[in-house]
mmCIF file with all atom_site columns, C-alpha atoms in Angstrom:
data_model
loop_
_atom_site.group_PDB
_atom_site.id
_atom_site.type_symbol
_atom_site.label_atom_id
_atom_site.label_alt_id
_atom_site.label_comp_id
_atom_site.label_asym_id
_atom_site.label_entity_id
_atom_site.label_seq_id
_atom_site.pdbx_PDB_ins_code
_atom_site.Cartn_x
_atom_site.Cartn_y
_atom_site.Cartn_z
_atom_site.occupancy
_atom_site.B_iso_or_equiv
_atom_site.pdbx_formal_charge
_atom_site.auth_seq_id
_atom_site.auth_comp_id
_atom_site.auth_asym_id
_atom_site.auth_atom_id
_atom_site.pdbx_PDB_model_num
ATOM 1   C CA . UNK A 1 1   ? 2.651   -16.412 1.116   1.00 63.00 ? 13  UNK A CA 1
ATOM 2   C CA . UNK A 1 2   ? 3.730   -15.125 -2.508  1.00 68.00 ? 14  UNK A CA 1
ATOM 3   C CA . UNK A 1 3   ? 6.923   -12.679 -2.406  1.00 86.00 ? 15  UNK A CA 1
ATOM 4   C CA . UNK A 1 4   ? 7.789   -9.628  -4.060  1.00 90.00 ? 16  UNK A CA 1
ATOM 5   C CA . UNK A 1 5   ? 11.575  -8.450  -4.122  1.00 92.00 ? 17  UNK A CA 1
ATOM 6   C CA . UNK A 1 6   ? 11.874  -4.515  -4.869  1.00 94.00 ? 18  UNK A CA 1
ATOM 7   C CA . UNK A 1 7   ? 15.466  -3.182  -5.274  1.00 95.00 ? 19  UNK A CA 1
ATOM 8   C CA . UNK A 1 8   ? 17.226  -1.323  -4.013  1.00 95.00 ? 20  UNK A CA 1
ATOM 9   C CA . UNK A 1 9   ? 15.883  -0.464  -0.819  1.00 92.00 ? 21  UNK A CA 1
ATOM 10  C CA . UNK A 1 10  ? 17.353  3.211   -0.462  1.00 94.00 ? 22  UNK A CA 1
ATOM 11  C CA . UNK A 1 11  ? 19.074  5.131   -3.175  1.00 96.00 ? 23  UNK A CA 1
ATOM 12  C CA . UNK A 1 12  ? 20.526  8.887   -3.020  1.00 96.00 ? 24  UNK A CA 1
ATOM 13  C CA . UNK A 1 13  ? 21.241  10.495  -6.235  1.00 95.00 ? 25  UNK A CA 1
ATOM 14  C CA . UNK A 1 14  ? 22.337  13.875  -7.893  1.00 96.00 ? 26  UNK A CA 1
ATOM 15  C CA . UNK A 1 15  ? 19.777  15.759  -9.356  1.00 96.00 ? 27  UNK A CA 1
ATOM 16  C CA . UNK A 1 16  ? 19.239  15.378  -13.095 1.00 96.00 ? 28  UNK A CA 1
ATOM 17  C CA . UNK A 1 17  ? 20.151  11.808  -13.255 1.00 96.00 ? 29  UNK A CA 1
ATOM 18  C CA . UNK A 1 18  ? 17.901  8.763   -13.120 1.00 97.00 ? 30  UNK A CA 1
ATOM 19  C CA . UNK A 1 19  ? 17.088  6.015   -11.221 1.00 97.00 ? 31  UNK A CA 1
ATOM 20  C CA . UNK A 1 20  ? 15.819  2.473   -11.898 1.00 97.00 ? 32  UNK A CA 1
ATOM 21  C CA . UNK A 1 21  ? 13.948  0.669   -9.078  1.00 97.00 ? 33  UNK A CA 1
ATOM 22  C CA . UNK A 1 22  ? 13.027  -2.863  -10.115 1.00 96.00 ? 34  UNK A CA 1
ATOM 23  C CA . UNK A 1 23  ? 10.304  -5.081  -8.843  1.00 95.00 ? 35  UNK A CA 1
ATOM 24  C CA . UNK A 1 24  ? 10.262  -8.851  -9.216  1.00 94.00 ? 36  UNK A CA 1
ATOM 25  C CA . UNK A 1 25  ? 7.657   -11.577 -8.135  1.00 92.00 ? 37  UNK A CA 1
ATOM 26  C CA . UNK A 1 26  ? 9.596   -14.490 -6.821  1.00 91.00 ? 38  UNK A CA 1
ATOM 27  C CA . UNK A 1 27  ? 7.177   -17.363 -7.007  1.00 87.00 ? 39  UNK A CA 1
ATOM 28  C CA . UNK A 1 28  ? 4.385   -16.461 -9.266  1.00 86.00 ? 40  UNK A CA 1
ATOM 29  C CA . UNK A 1 29  ? 3.473   -14.594 -12.831 1.00 87.00 ? 41  UNK A CA 1
ATOM 30  C CA . UNK A 1 30  ? 2.213   -11.235 -12.387 1.00 85.00 ? 42  UNK A CA 1
ATOM 31  C CA . UNK A 1 31  ? -0.040  -9.890  -15.069 1.00 81.00 ? 43  UNK A CA 1
ATOM 32  C CA . UNK A 1 32  ? -0.586  -6.992  -13.387 1.00 86.00 ? 44  UNK A CA 1
ATOM 33  C CA . UNK A 1 33  ? 2.023   -4.553  -11.337 1.00 90.00 ? 45  UNK A CA 1
ATOM 34  C CA . UNK A 1 34  ? 1.173   -1.312  -9.474  1.00 91.00 ? 46  UNK A CA 1
ATOM 35  C CA . UNK A 1 35  ? 3.432   1.220   -8.639  1.00 95.00 ? 47  UNK A CA 1
ATOM 36  C CA . UNK A 1 36  ? 3.127   3.721   -5.404  1.00 94.00 ? 48  UNK A CA 1
ATOM 37  C CA . UNK A 1 37  ? 4.623   6.426   -4.102  1.00 94.00 ? 49  UNK A CA 1
ATOM 38  C CA . UNK A 1 38  ? 4.134   8.024   -0.234  1.00 88.00 ? 50  UNK A CA 1
ATOM 39  C CA . UNK A 1 39  ? 5.255   11.490  0.777   1.00 83.00 ? 51  UNK A CA 1
ATOM 40  C CA . UNK A 1 40  ? 5.931   11.797  4.552   1.00 78.00 ? 52  UNK A CA 1
ATOM 41  C CA . UNK A 1 41  ? 2.480   11.656  6.397   1.00 75.00 ? 53  UNK A CA 1
ATOM 42  C CA . UNK A 1 42  ? 0.494   11.329  3.527   1.00 80.00 ? 54  UNK A CA 1
ATOM 43  C CA . UNK A 1 43  ? -1.542  8.405   1.736   1.00 81.00 ? 55  UNK A CA 1
ATOM 44  C CA . UNK A 1 44  ? 0.163   5.796   -0.195  1.00 85.00 ? 56  UNK A CA 1
ATOM 45  C CA . UNK A 1 45  ? -0.930  7.315   -3.765  1.00 90.00 ? 57  UNK A CA 1
ATOM 46  C CA . UNK A 1 46  ? -1.229  4.718   -7.091  1.00 90.00 ? 58  UNK A CA 1
ATOM 47  C CA . UNK A 1 47  ? 1.267   6.317   -9.811  1.00 94.00 ? 59  UNK A CA 1
ATOM 48  C CA . UNK A 1 48  ? 0.426   3.847   -12.596 1.00 93.00 ? 60  UNK A CA 1
ATOM 49  C CA . UNK A 1 49  ? -0.700  0.321   -13.533 1.00 90.00 ? 61  UNK A CA 1
ATOM 50  C CA . UNK A 1 50  ? 1.094   -2.081  -15.602 1.00 89.00 ? 62  UNK A CA 1
ATOM 51  C CA . UNK A 1 51  ? 0.125   -5.007  -17.678 1.00 85.00 ? 63  UNK A CA 1
ATOM 52  C CA . UNK A 1 52  ? 3.162   -7.462  -18.775 1.00 82.00 ? 64  UNK A CA 1
ATOM 53  C CA . UNK A 1 53  ? 3.802   -6.520  -22.642 1.00 81.00 ? 65  UNK A CA 1
ATOM 54  C CA . UNK A 1 54  ? 1.587   -3.184  -22.633 1.00 83.00 ? 66  UNK A CA 1
ATOM 55  C CA . UNK A 1 55  ? 1.796   -0.094  -21.651 1.00 87.00 ? 67  UNK A CA 1
ATOM 56  C CA . UNK A 1 56  ? 1.506   1.223   -18.398 1.00 91.00 ? 68  UNK A CA 1
ATOM 57  C CA . UNK A 1 57  ? -2.005  3.055   -17.387 1.00 91.00 ? 69  UNK A CA 1
ATOM 58  C CA . UNK A 1 58  ? -0.887  6.466   -15.129 1.00 94.00 ? 70  UNK A CA 1
ATOM 59  C CA . UNK A 1 59  ? -3.008  8.065   -12.646 1.00 91.00 ? 71  UNK A CA 1
ATOM 60  C CA . UNK A 1 60  ? -3.991  11.367  -13.107 1.00 91.00 ? 72  UNK A CA 1
ATOM 61  C CA . UNK A 1 61  ? -0.835  14.131  -12.594 1.00 92.00 ? 73  UNK A CA 1
ATOM 62  C CA . UNK A 1 62  ? 1.320   11.368  -12.957 1.00 94.00 ? 74  UNK A CA 1
ATOM 63  C CA . UNK A 1 63  ? 3.948   12.382  -15.760 1.00 94.00 ? 75  UNK A CA 1
ATOM 64  C CA . UNK A 1 64  ? 4.494   9.264   -17.881 1.00 93.00 ? 76  UNK A CA 1
ATOM 65  C CA . UNK A 1 65  ? 7.666   10.829  -19.025 1.00 94.00 ? 77  UNK A CA 1
ATOM 66  C CA . UNK A 1 66  ? 9.369   11.360  -15.811 1.00 96.00 ? 78  UNK A CA 1
ATOM 67  C CA . UNK A 1 67  ? 8.401   8.011   -14.498 1.00 97.00 ? 79  UNK A CA 1
ATOM 68  C CA . UNK A 1 68  ? 8.693   5.423   -17.071 1.00 96.00 ? 80  UNK A CA 1
ATOM 69  C CA . UNK A 1 69  ? 7.247   2.022   -16.201 1.00 94.00 ? 81  UNK A CA 1
ATOM 70  C CA . UNK A 1 70  ? 8.456   -0.954  -17.962 1.00 90.00 ? 82  UNK A CA 1
ATOM 71  C CA . UNK A 1 71  ? 6.712   -4.375  -17.562 1.00 88.00 ? 83  UNK A CA 1
ATOM 72  C CA . UNK A 1 72  ? 8.557   -6.557  -19.985 1.00 82.00 ? 84  UNK A CA 1
ATOM 73  C CA . UNK A 1 73  ? 7.809   -10.021 -18.337 1.00 88.00 ? 85  UNK A CA 1
ATOM 74  C CA . UNK A 1 74  ? 5.488   -11.494 -15.991 1.00 88.00 ? 86  UNK A CA 1
ATOM 75  C CA . UNK A 1 75  ? 8.026   -11.517 -13.010 1.00 91.00 ? 87  UNK A CA 1
ATOM 76  C CA . UNK A 1 76  ? 9.767   -8.065  -13.766 1.00 93.00 ? 88  UNK A CA 1
ATOM 77  C CA . UNK A 1 77  ? 8.294   -4.660  -13.472 1.00 93.00 ? 89  UNK A CA 1
ATOM 78  C CA . UNK A 1 78  ? 10.842  -1.370  -13.435 1.00 95.00 ? 90  UNK A CA 1
ATOM 79  C CA . UNK A 1 79  ? 10.337  2.226   -12.560 1.00 97.00 ? 91  UNK A CA 1
ATOM 80  C CA . UNK A 1 80  ? 12.649  4.284   -13.988 1.00 97.00 ? 92  UNK A CA 1
ATOM 81  C CA . UNK A 1 81  ? 12.606  8.140   -12.386 1.00 97.00 ? 93  UNK A CA 1
ATOM 82  C CA . UNK A 1 82  ? 14.307  10.326  -15.542 1.00 96.00 ? 94  UNK A CA 1
ATOM 83  C CA . UNK A 1 83  ? 16.049  13.229  -14.472 1.00 96.00 ? 95  UNK A CA 1
ATOM 84  C CA . UNK A 1 84  ? 15.152  13.002  -11.087 1.00 96.00 ? 96  UNK A CA 1
ATOM 85  C CA . UNK A 1 85  ? 14.688  16.235  -8.900  1.00 96.00 ? 97  UNK A CA 1
ATOM 86  C CA . UNK A 1 86  ? 14.475  17.234  -5.112  1.00 95.00 ? 98  UNK A CA 1
ATOM 87  C CA . UNK A 1 87  ? 10.817  16.893  -5.086  1.00 94.00 ? 99  UNK A CA 1
ATOM 88  C CA . UNK A 1 88  ? 10.681  13.604  -6.185  1.00 95.00 ? 100 UNK A CA 1
ATOM 89  C CA . UNK A 1 89  ? 12.288  12.409  -3.416  1.00 95.00 ? 101 UNK A CA 1
ATOM 90  C CA . UNK A 1 90  ? 9.852   9.735   -1.927  1.00 93.00 ? 102 UNK A CA 1
ATOM 91  C CA . UNK A 1 91  ? 9.091   6.398   -0.872  1.00 92.00 ? 103 UNK A CA 1
ATOM 92  C CA . UNK A 1 92  ? 8.351   4.259   -3.802  1.00 95.00 ? 104 UNK A CA 1
ATOM 93  C CA . UNK A 1 93  ? 6.341   0.759   -3.410  1.00 93.00 ? 105 UNK A CA 1
ATOM 94  C CA . UNK A 1 94  ? 5.341   -2.050  -5.929  1.00 93.00 ? 106 UNK A CA 1
ATOM 95  C CA . UNK A 1 95  ? 3.067   -4.553  -5.906  1.00 90.00 ? 107 UNK A CA 1
ATOM 96  C CA . UNK A 1 96  ? 2.117   -7.569  -7.977  1.00 88.00 ? 108 UNK A CA 1
ATOM 97  C CA . UNK A 1 97  ? -1.155  -9.192  -8.451  1.00 82.00 ? 109 UNK A CA 1
ATOM 98  C CA . UNK A 1 98  ? -2.077  -12.777 -9.060  1.00 72.00 ? 110 UNK A CA 1
ATOM 99  C CA . UNK A 1 99  ? -5.741  -11.256 -10.148 1.00 65.00 ? 111 UNK A CA 1
ATOM 100 C CA . UNK A 1 100 ? -8.277  -9.599  -8.214  1.00 55.00 ? 112 UNK A CA 1
ATOM 101 C CA . UNK A 1 101 ? -7.285  -6.562  -5.749  1.00 52.00 ? 113 UNK A CA 1
ATOM 102 C CA . UNK A 1 102 ? -6.686  -6.731  -1.740  1.00 56.00 ? 114 UNK A CA 1
ATOM 103 C CA . UNK A 1 103 ? -6.281  -10.519 -1.072  1.00 55.00 ? 115 UNK A CA 1
ATOM 104 C CA . UNK A 1 104 ? -4.292  -11.081 -4.175  1.00 71.00 ? 116 UNK A CA 1
ATOM 105 C CA . UNK A 1 105 ? -2.185  -8.096  -4.235  1.00 79.00 ? 117 UNK A CA 1
ATOM 106 C CA . UNK A 1 106 ? 1.745   -8.883  -2.786  1.00 85.00 ? 118 UNK A CA 1
ATOM 107 C CA . UNK A 1 107 ? 3.875   -5.783  -2.012  1.00 87.00 ? 119 UNK A CA 1
ATOM 108 C CA . UNK A 1 108 ? 7.170   -4.876  -2.079  1.00 90.00 ? 120 UNK A CA 1
ATOM 109 C CA . UNK A 1 109 ? 9.540   -3.600  0.826   1.00 88.00 ? 121 UNK A CA 1
ATOM 110 C CA . UNK A 1 110 ? 9.622   0.069   -0.736  1.00 91.00 ? 122 UNK A CA 1
ATOM 111 C CA . UNK A 1 111 ? 12.532  2.321   -2.131  1.00 94.00 ? 123 UNK A CA 1
ATOM 112 C CA . UNK A 1 112 ? 13.412  5.490   -0.356  1.00 93.00 ? 124 UNK A CA 1
ATOM 113 C CA . UNK A 1 113 ? 14.482  7.872   -3.011  1.00 95.00 ? 125 UNK A CA 1
ATOM 114 C CA . UNK A 1 114 ? 16.477  10.986  -1.900  1.00 95.00 ? 126 UNK A CA 1
ATOM 115 C CA . UNK A 1 115 ? 17.518  13.476  -4.615  1.00 96.00 ? 127 UNK A CA 1
ATOM 116 C CA . UNK A 1 116 ? 20.185  16.067  -3.743  1.00 95.00 ? 128 UNK A CA 1
ATOM 117 C CA . UNK B 2 1   ? -13.344 10.678  -5.061  1.00 80.00 ? 14  UNK B CA 1
ATOM 118 C CA . UNK B 2 2   ? -12.994 7.423   -2.731  1.00 85.00 ? 15  UNK B CA 1
ATOM 119 C CA . UNK B 2 3   ? -10.539 8.013   -0.220  1.00 90.00 ? 16  UNK B CA 1
ATOM 120 C CA . UNK B 2 4   ? -9.606  6.593   3.308   1.00 94.00 ? 17  UNK B CA 1
ATOM 121 C CA . UNK B 2 5   ? -8.924  8.761   6.356   1.00 94.00 ? 18  UNK B CA 1
ATOM 122 C CA . UNK B 2 6   ? -6.823  6.967   9.281   1.00 94.00 ? 19  UNK B CA 1
ATOM 123 C CA . UNK B 2 7   ? -5.677  8.330   12.737  1.00 88.00 ? 20  UNK B CA 1
ATOM 124 C CA . UNK B 2 8   ? -2.286  9.561   12.818  1.00 85.00 ? 21  UNK B CA 1
ATOM 125 C CA . UNK B 2 9   ? 0.368   7.864   14.763  1.00 85.00 ? 22  UNK B CA 1
ATOM 126 C CA . UNK B 2 10  ? 2.364   7.078   16.248  1.00 93.00 ? 23  UNK B CA 1
ATOM 127 C CA . UNK B 2 11  ? 0.316   5.281   18.856  1.00 95.00 ? 24  UNK B CA 1
ATOM 128 C CA . UNK B 2 12  ? 2.632   4.081   21.514  1.00 97.00 ? 25  UNK B CA 1
ATOM 129 C CA . UNK B 2 13  ? 1.072   1.697   23.887  1.00 97.00 ? 26  UNK B CA 1
ATOM 130 C CA . UNK B 2 14  ? 2.361   -0.973  26.897  1.00 97.00 ? 27  UNK B CA 1
ATOM 131 C CA . UNK B 2 15  ? 2.120   -4.799  26.058  1.00 97.00 ? 28  UNK B CA 1
ATOM 132 C CA . UNK B 2 16  ? -1.397  -6.037  26.567  1.00 97.00 ? 29  UNK B CA 1
ATOM 133 C CA . UNK B 2 17  ? -3.165  -3.026  26.047  1.00 98.00 ? 30  UNK B CA 1
ATOM 134 C CA . UNK B 2 18  ? -6.116  -2.542  24.080  1.00 98.00 ? 31  UNK B CA 1
ATOM 135 C CA . UNK B 2 19  ? -5.922  -1.149  20.738  1.00 97.00 ? 32  UNK B CA 1
ATOM 136 C CA . UNK B 2 20  ? -8.192  0.959   18.255  1.00 97.00 ? 33  UNK B CA 1
ATOM 137 C CA . UNK B 2 21  ? -6.968  2.426   15.217  1.00 97.00 ? 34  UNK B CA 1
ATOM 138 C CA . UNK B 2 22  ? -9.520  4.600   13.548  1.00 97.00 ? 35  UNK B CA 1
ATOM 139 C CA . UNK B 2 23  ? -10.223 4.508   9.232   1.00 97.00 ? 36  UNK B CA 1
ATOM 140 C CA . UNK B 2 24  ? -12.915 5.983   7.880   1.00 97.00 ? 37  UNK B CA 1
ATOM 141 C CA . UNK B 2 25  ? -13.750 6.171   4.267   1.00 95.00 ? 38  UNK B CA 1
ATOM 142 C CA . UNK B 2 26  ? -15.525 7.840   1.438   1.00 94.00 ? 39  UNK B CA 1
ATOM 143 C CA . UNK B 2 27  ? -17.034 5.760   -1.580  1.00 90.00 ? 40  UNK B CA 1
ATOM 144 C CA . UNK B 2 28  ? -19.341 6.008   -4.274  1.00 83.00 ? 41  UNK B CA 1
ATOM 145 C CA . UNK B 2 29  ? -19.771 2.200   -4.697  1.00 79.00 ? 42  UNK B CA 1
ATOM 146 C CA . UNK B 2 30  ? -19.623 -0.774  -2.514  1.00 80.00 ? 43  UNK B CA 1
ATOM 147 C CA . UNK B 2 31  ? -16.087 -1.269  -1.517  1.00 88.00 ? 44  UNK B CA 1
ATOM 148 C CA . UNK B 2 32  ? -14.274 -4.110  -0.082  1.00 89.00 ? 45  UNK B CA 1
ATOM 149 C CA . UNK B 2 33  ? -12.150 -2.915  3.017   1.00 92.00 ? 46  UNK B CA 1
ATOM 150 C CA . UNK B 2 34  ? -8.263  -4.218  3.940   1.00 93.00 ? 47  UNK B CA 1
ATOM 151 C CA . UNK B 2 35  ? -6.134  -3.652  6.724   1.00 95.00 ? 48  UNK B CA 1
ATOM 152 C CA . UNK B 2 36  ? -2.417  -4.088  5.743   1.00 93.00 ? 49  UNK B CA 1
ATOM 153 C CA . UNK B 2 37  ? 0.502   -4.227  8.082   1.00 94.00 ? 50  UNK B CA 1
ATOM 154 C CA . UNK B 2 38  ? 4.150   -3.326  7.490   1.00 89.00 ? 51  UNK B CA 1
ATOM 155 C CA . UNK B 2 39  ? 7.097   -4.843  9.742   1.00 90.00 ? 52  UNK B CA 1
ATOM 156 C CA . UNK B 2 40  ? 10.216  -2.958  9.671   1.00 84.00 ? 53  UNK B CA 1
ATOM 157 C CA . UNK B 2 41  ? 12.054  -3.691  6.445   1.00 79.00 ? 54  UNK B CA 1
ATOM 158 C CA . UNK B 2 42  ? 9.368   -5.509  5.003   1.00 82.00 ? 55  UNK B CA 1
ATOM 159 C CA . UNK B 2 43  ? 6.196   -4.952  2.312   1.00 79.00 ? 56  UNK B CA 1
ATOM 160 C CA . UNK B 2 44  ? 2.691   -4.712  3.240   1.00 84.00 ? 57  UNK B CA 1
ATOM 161 C CA . UNK B 2 45  ? 0.972   -7.654  4.352   1.00 88.00 ? 58  UNK B CA 1
ATOM 162 C CA . UNK B 2 46  ? -2.782  -8.250  3.954   1.00 89.00 ? 59  UNK B CA 1
ATOM 163 C CA . UNK B 2 47  ? -3.957  -8.467  7.567   1.00 95.00 ? 60  UNK B CA 1
ATOM 164 C CA . UNK B 2 48  ? -7.631  -8.842  7.127   1.00 94.00 ? 61  UNK B CA 1
ATOM 165 C CA . UNK B 2 49  ? -10.444 -8.111  4.856   1.00 92.00 ? 62  UNK B CA 1
ATOM 166 C CA . UNK B 2 50  ? -14.451 -7.351  4.709   1.00 92.00 ? 63  UNK B CA 1
ATOM 167 C CA . UNK B 2 51  ? -15.991 -7.310  1.361   1.00 88.00 ? 64  UNK B CA 1
ATOM 168 C CA . UNK B 2 52  ? -19.646 -5.970  2.817   1.00 89.00 ? 65  UNK B CA 1
ATOM 169 C CA . UNK B 2 53  ? -21.562 -4.206  5.491   1.00 92.00 ? 66  UNK B CA 1
ATOM 170 C CA . UNK B 2 54  ? -21.221 -5.702  8.739   1.00 95.00 ? 67  UNK B CA 1
ATOM 171 C CA . UNK B 2 55  ? -18.695 -8.242  7.986   1.00 95.00 ? 68  UNK B CA 1
ATOM 172 C CA . UNK B 2 56  ? -15.980 -8.785  10.360  1.00 97.00 ? 69  UNK B CA 1
ATOM 173 C CA . UNK B 2 57  ? -12.466 -9.738  9.273   1.00 96.00 ? 70  UNK B CA 1
ATOM 174 C CA . UNK B 2 58  ? -10.069 -11.135 11.980  1.00 97.00 ? 71  UNK B CA 1
ATOM 175 C CA . UNK B 2 59  ? -6.318  -12.524 11.906  1.00 96.00 ? 72  UNK B CA 1
ATOM 176 C CA . UNK B 2 60  ? -4.032  -12.677 14.751  1.00 95.00 ? 73  UNK B CA 1
ATOM 177 C CA . UNK B 2 61  ? -6.119  -11.132 17.236  1.00 97.00 ? 74  UNK B CA 1
ATOM 178 C CA . UNK B 2 62  ? -7.244  -8.089  15.313  1.00 98.00 ? 75  UNK B CA 1
ATOM 179 C CA . UNK B 2 63  ? -10.771 -7.612  14.297  1.00 98.00 ? 76  UNK B CA 1
ATOM 180 C CA . UNK B 2 64  ? -12.472 -4.851  12.010  1.00 98.00 ? 77  UNK B CA 1
ATOM 181 C CA . UNK B 2 65  ? -16.142 -4.738  11.278  1.00 98.00 ? 78  UNK B CA 1
ATOM 182 C CA . UNK B 2 66  ? -17.356 -2.921  7.730   1.00 96.00 ? 79  UNK B CA 1
ATOM 183 C CA . UNK B 2 67  ? -19.673 -0.404  9.141   1.00 96.00 ? 80  UNK B CA 1
ATOM 184 C CA . UNK B 2 68  ? -21.666 1.112   6.346   1.00 93.00 ? 81  UNK B CA 1
ATOM 185 C CA . UNK B 2 69  ? -23.914 3.667   8.446   1.00 94.00 ? 82  UNK B CA 1
ATOM 186 C CA . UNK B 2 70  ? -20.761 5.252   9.852   1.00 96.00 ? 83  UNK B CA 1
ATOM 187 C CA . UNK B 2 71  ? -18.440 4.505   6.594   1.00 96.00 ? 84  UNK B CA 1
ATOM 188 C CA . UNK B 2 72  ? -15.753 3.093   9.187   1.00 97.00 ? 85  UNK B CA 1
ATOM 189 C CA . UNK B 2 73  ? -13.416 0.058   9.489   1.00 98.00 ? 86  UNK B CA 1
ATOM 190 C CA . UNK B 2 74  ? -11.331 0.619   12.776  1.00 98.00 ? 87  UNK B CA 1
ATOM 191 C CA . UNK B 2 75  ? -9.000  -1.830  13.768  1.00 98.00 ? 88  UNK B CA 1
ATOM 192 C CA . UNK B 2 76  ? -9.022  -3.288  17.247  1.00 98.00 ? 89  UNK B CA 1
ATOM 193 C CA . UNK B 2 77  ? -6.841  -5.797  19.205  1.00 98.00 ? 90  UNK B CA 1
ATOM 194 C CA . UNK B 2 78  ? -7.657  -6.869  22.739  1.00 97.00 ? 91  UNK B CA 1
ATOM 195 C CA . UNK B 2 79  ? -3.666  -7.513  24.331  1.00 96.00 ? 92  UNK B CA 1
ATOM 196 C CA . UNK B 2 80  ? -1.222  -5.962  21.932  1.00 98.00 ? 93  UNK B CA 1
ATOM 197 C CA . UNK B 2 81  ? 2.368   -7.426  21.901  1.00 97.00 ? 94  UNK B CA 1
ATOM 198 C CA . UNK B 2 82  ? 6.072   -6.103  21.029  1.00 97.00 ? 95  UNK B CA 1
ATOM 199 C CA . UNK B 2 83  ? 5.781   -7.851  18.025  1.00 96.00 ? 96  UNK B CA 1
ATOM 200 C CA . UNK B 2 84  ? 2.826   -5.951  16.861  1.00 97.00 ? 97  UNK B CA 1
ATOM 201 C CA . UNK B 2 85  ? 5.147   -3.009  16.450  1.00 96.00 ? 98  UNK B CA 1
ATOM 202 C CA . UNK B 2 86  ? 4.478   -2.130  12.696  1.00 95.00 ? 99  UNK B CA 1
ATOM 203 C CA . UNK B 2 87  ? 2.757   0.556   10.480  1.00 93.00 ? 100 UNK B CA 1
ATOM 204 C CA . UNK B 2 88  ? -0.962  -0.096  9.792   1.00 96.00 ? 101 UNK B CA 1
ATOM 205 C CA . UNK B 2 89  ? -2.481  0.843   6.528   1.00 94.00 ? 102 UNK B CA 1
ATOM 206 C CA . UNK B 2 90  ? -6.328  1.007   5.798   1.00 96.00 ? 103 UNK B CA 1
ATOM 207 C CA . UNK B 2 91  ? -7.697  0.448   2.536   1.00 93.00 ? 104 UNK B CA 1
ATOM 208 C CA . UNK B 2 92  ? -10.338 0.083   -0.099  1.00 91.00 ? 105 UNK B CA 1
ATOM 209 C CA . UNK B 2 93  ? -10.803 -1.828  -3.267  1.00 85.00 ? 106 UNK B CA 1
ATOM 210 C CA . UNK B 2 94  ? -13.470 -0.634  -5.506  1.00 73.00 ? 107 UNK B CA 1
ATOM 211 C CA . UNK B 2 95  ? -14.089 -0.753  -9.532  1.00 59.00 ? 108 UNK B CA 1
ATOM 212 C CA . UNK B 2 96  ? -13.479 2.209   -11.519 1.00 53.00 ? 109 UNK B CA 1
ATOM 213 C CA . UNK B 2 97  ? -14.671 2.548   -14.580 1.00 47.00 ? 110 UNK B CA 1
ATOM 214 C CA . UNK B 2 98  ? -15.628 -1.297  -14.876 1.00 45.00 ? 111 UNK B CA 1
ATOM 215 C CA . UNK B 2 99  ? -11.911 -2.082  -15.980 1.00 44.00 ? 112 UNK B CA 1
ATOM 216 C CA . UNK B 2 100 ? -9.268  -1.331  -12.927 1.00 48.00 ? 113 UNK B CA 1
ATOM 217 C CA . UNK B 2 101 ? -9.747  -2.770  -9.689  1.00 59.00 ? 114 UNK B CA 1
ATOM 218 C CA . UNK B 2 102 ? -7.516  -0.797  -7.616  1.00 75.00 ? 115 UNK B CA 1
ATOM 219 C CA . UNK B 2 103 ? -6.580  -0.051  -3.790  1.00 84.00 ? 116 UNK B CA 1
ATOM 220 C CA . UNK B 2 104 ? -7.001  3.200   -2.142  1.00 88.00 ? 117 UNK B CA 1
ATOM 221 C CA . UNK B 2 105 ? -4.704  3.710   0.834   1.00 91.00 ? 118 UNK B CA 1
ATOM 222 C CA . UNK B 2 106 ? -4.833  5.959   3.916   1.00 92.00 ? 119 UNK B CA 1
ATOM 223 C CA . UNK B 2 107 ? -1.861  7.259   5.522   1.00 90.00 ? 120 UNK B CA 1
ATOM 224 C CA . UNK B 2 108 ? -0.556  4.544   7.913   1.00 92.00 ? 121 UNK B CA 1
ATOM 225 C CA . UNK B 2 109 ? -0.468  4.355   11.681  1.00 94.00 ? 122 UNK B CA 1
ATOM 226 C CA . UNK B 2 110 ? 2.982   3.488   13.354  1.00 94.00 ? 123 UNK B CA 1
ATOM 227 C CA . UNK B 2 111 ? 2.294   1.395   16.272  1.00 96.00 ? 124 UNK B CA 1
ATOM 228 C CA . UNK B 2 112 ? 4.779   1.287   18.815  1.00 96.00 ? 125 UNK B CA 1
ATOM 229 C CA . UNK B 2 113 ? 4.430   -1.390  21.844  1.00 97.00 ? 126 UNK B CA 1
ATOM 230 C CA . UNK B 2 114 ? 6.448   -1.034  24.329  1.00 96.00 ? 127 UNK B CA 1
ATOM 231 C CA . UNK B 2 115 ? 7.358   -3.883  26.792  1.00 95.00 ? 128 UNK B CA 1
#
């Protein structure tokens, strides 16, 4: 099946620094990518939907200026957590779509962010 | 809004035991329902799906039936193996505003199968 590569898998950073997470579709072109976050014992929550070449659509309650999403090409989307704080510590996961949802969504392996 | 509730884990079973992971949902429309599995160190993978009431999704010995009357989509397997140890996510997909088709996930249930 299709492969989505997400890096890094784990990152520890100091409070106030910025962290960039990359999501690449390795063998297909993804017109749409999704970014999720998950707190312990909670659901995977959709943060934003990004379409190649246009601005991301953020879910209610997600700060656009804190979570910068760039989808510059059909195979790469990045999530930058700016001025990270301990409350941003979470598991972030991306998915890439070949069109439609569910059966044509392919997920990265996730990034565990810990902000000290 | 739409939501998915699934049983908390971890679920610990012996090999060849029967597995049930409960999942219920609330939705305003007629969603499609999915089970995803995440093996250690890997991304989520689609395990099975059902797109309408009474549909049964099945794959790798796992089954789930879309029950509209009970708003449920419980995952079952008759005889689990150690290799089934993973996190299982129940999810629904619905149309929102006619423009976005996105997934709503449950919390995930960790399954640990012991030899």
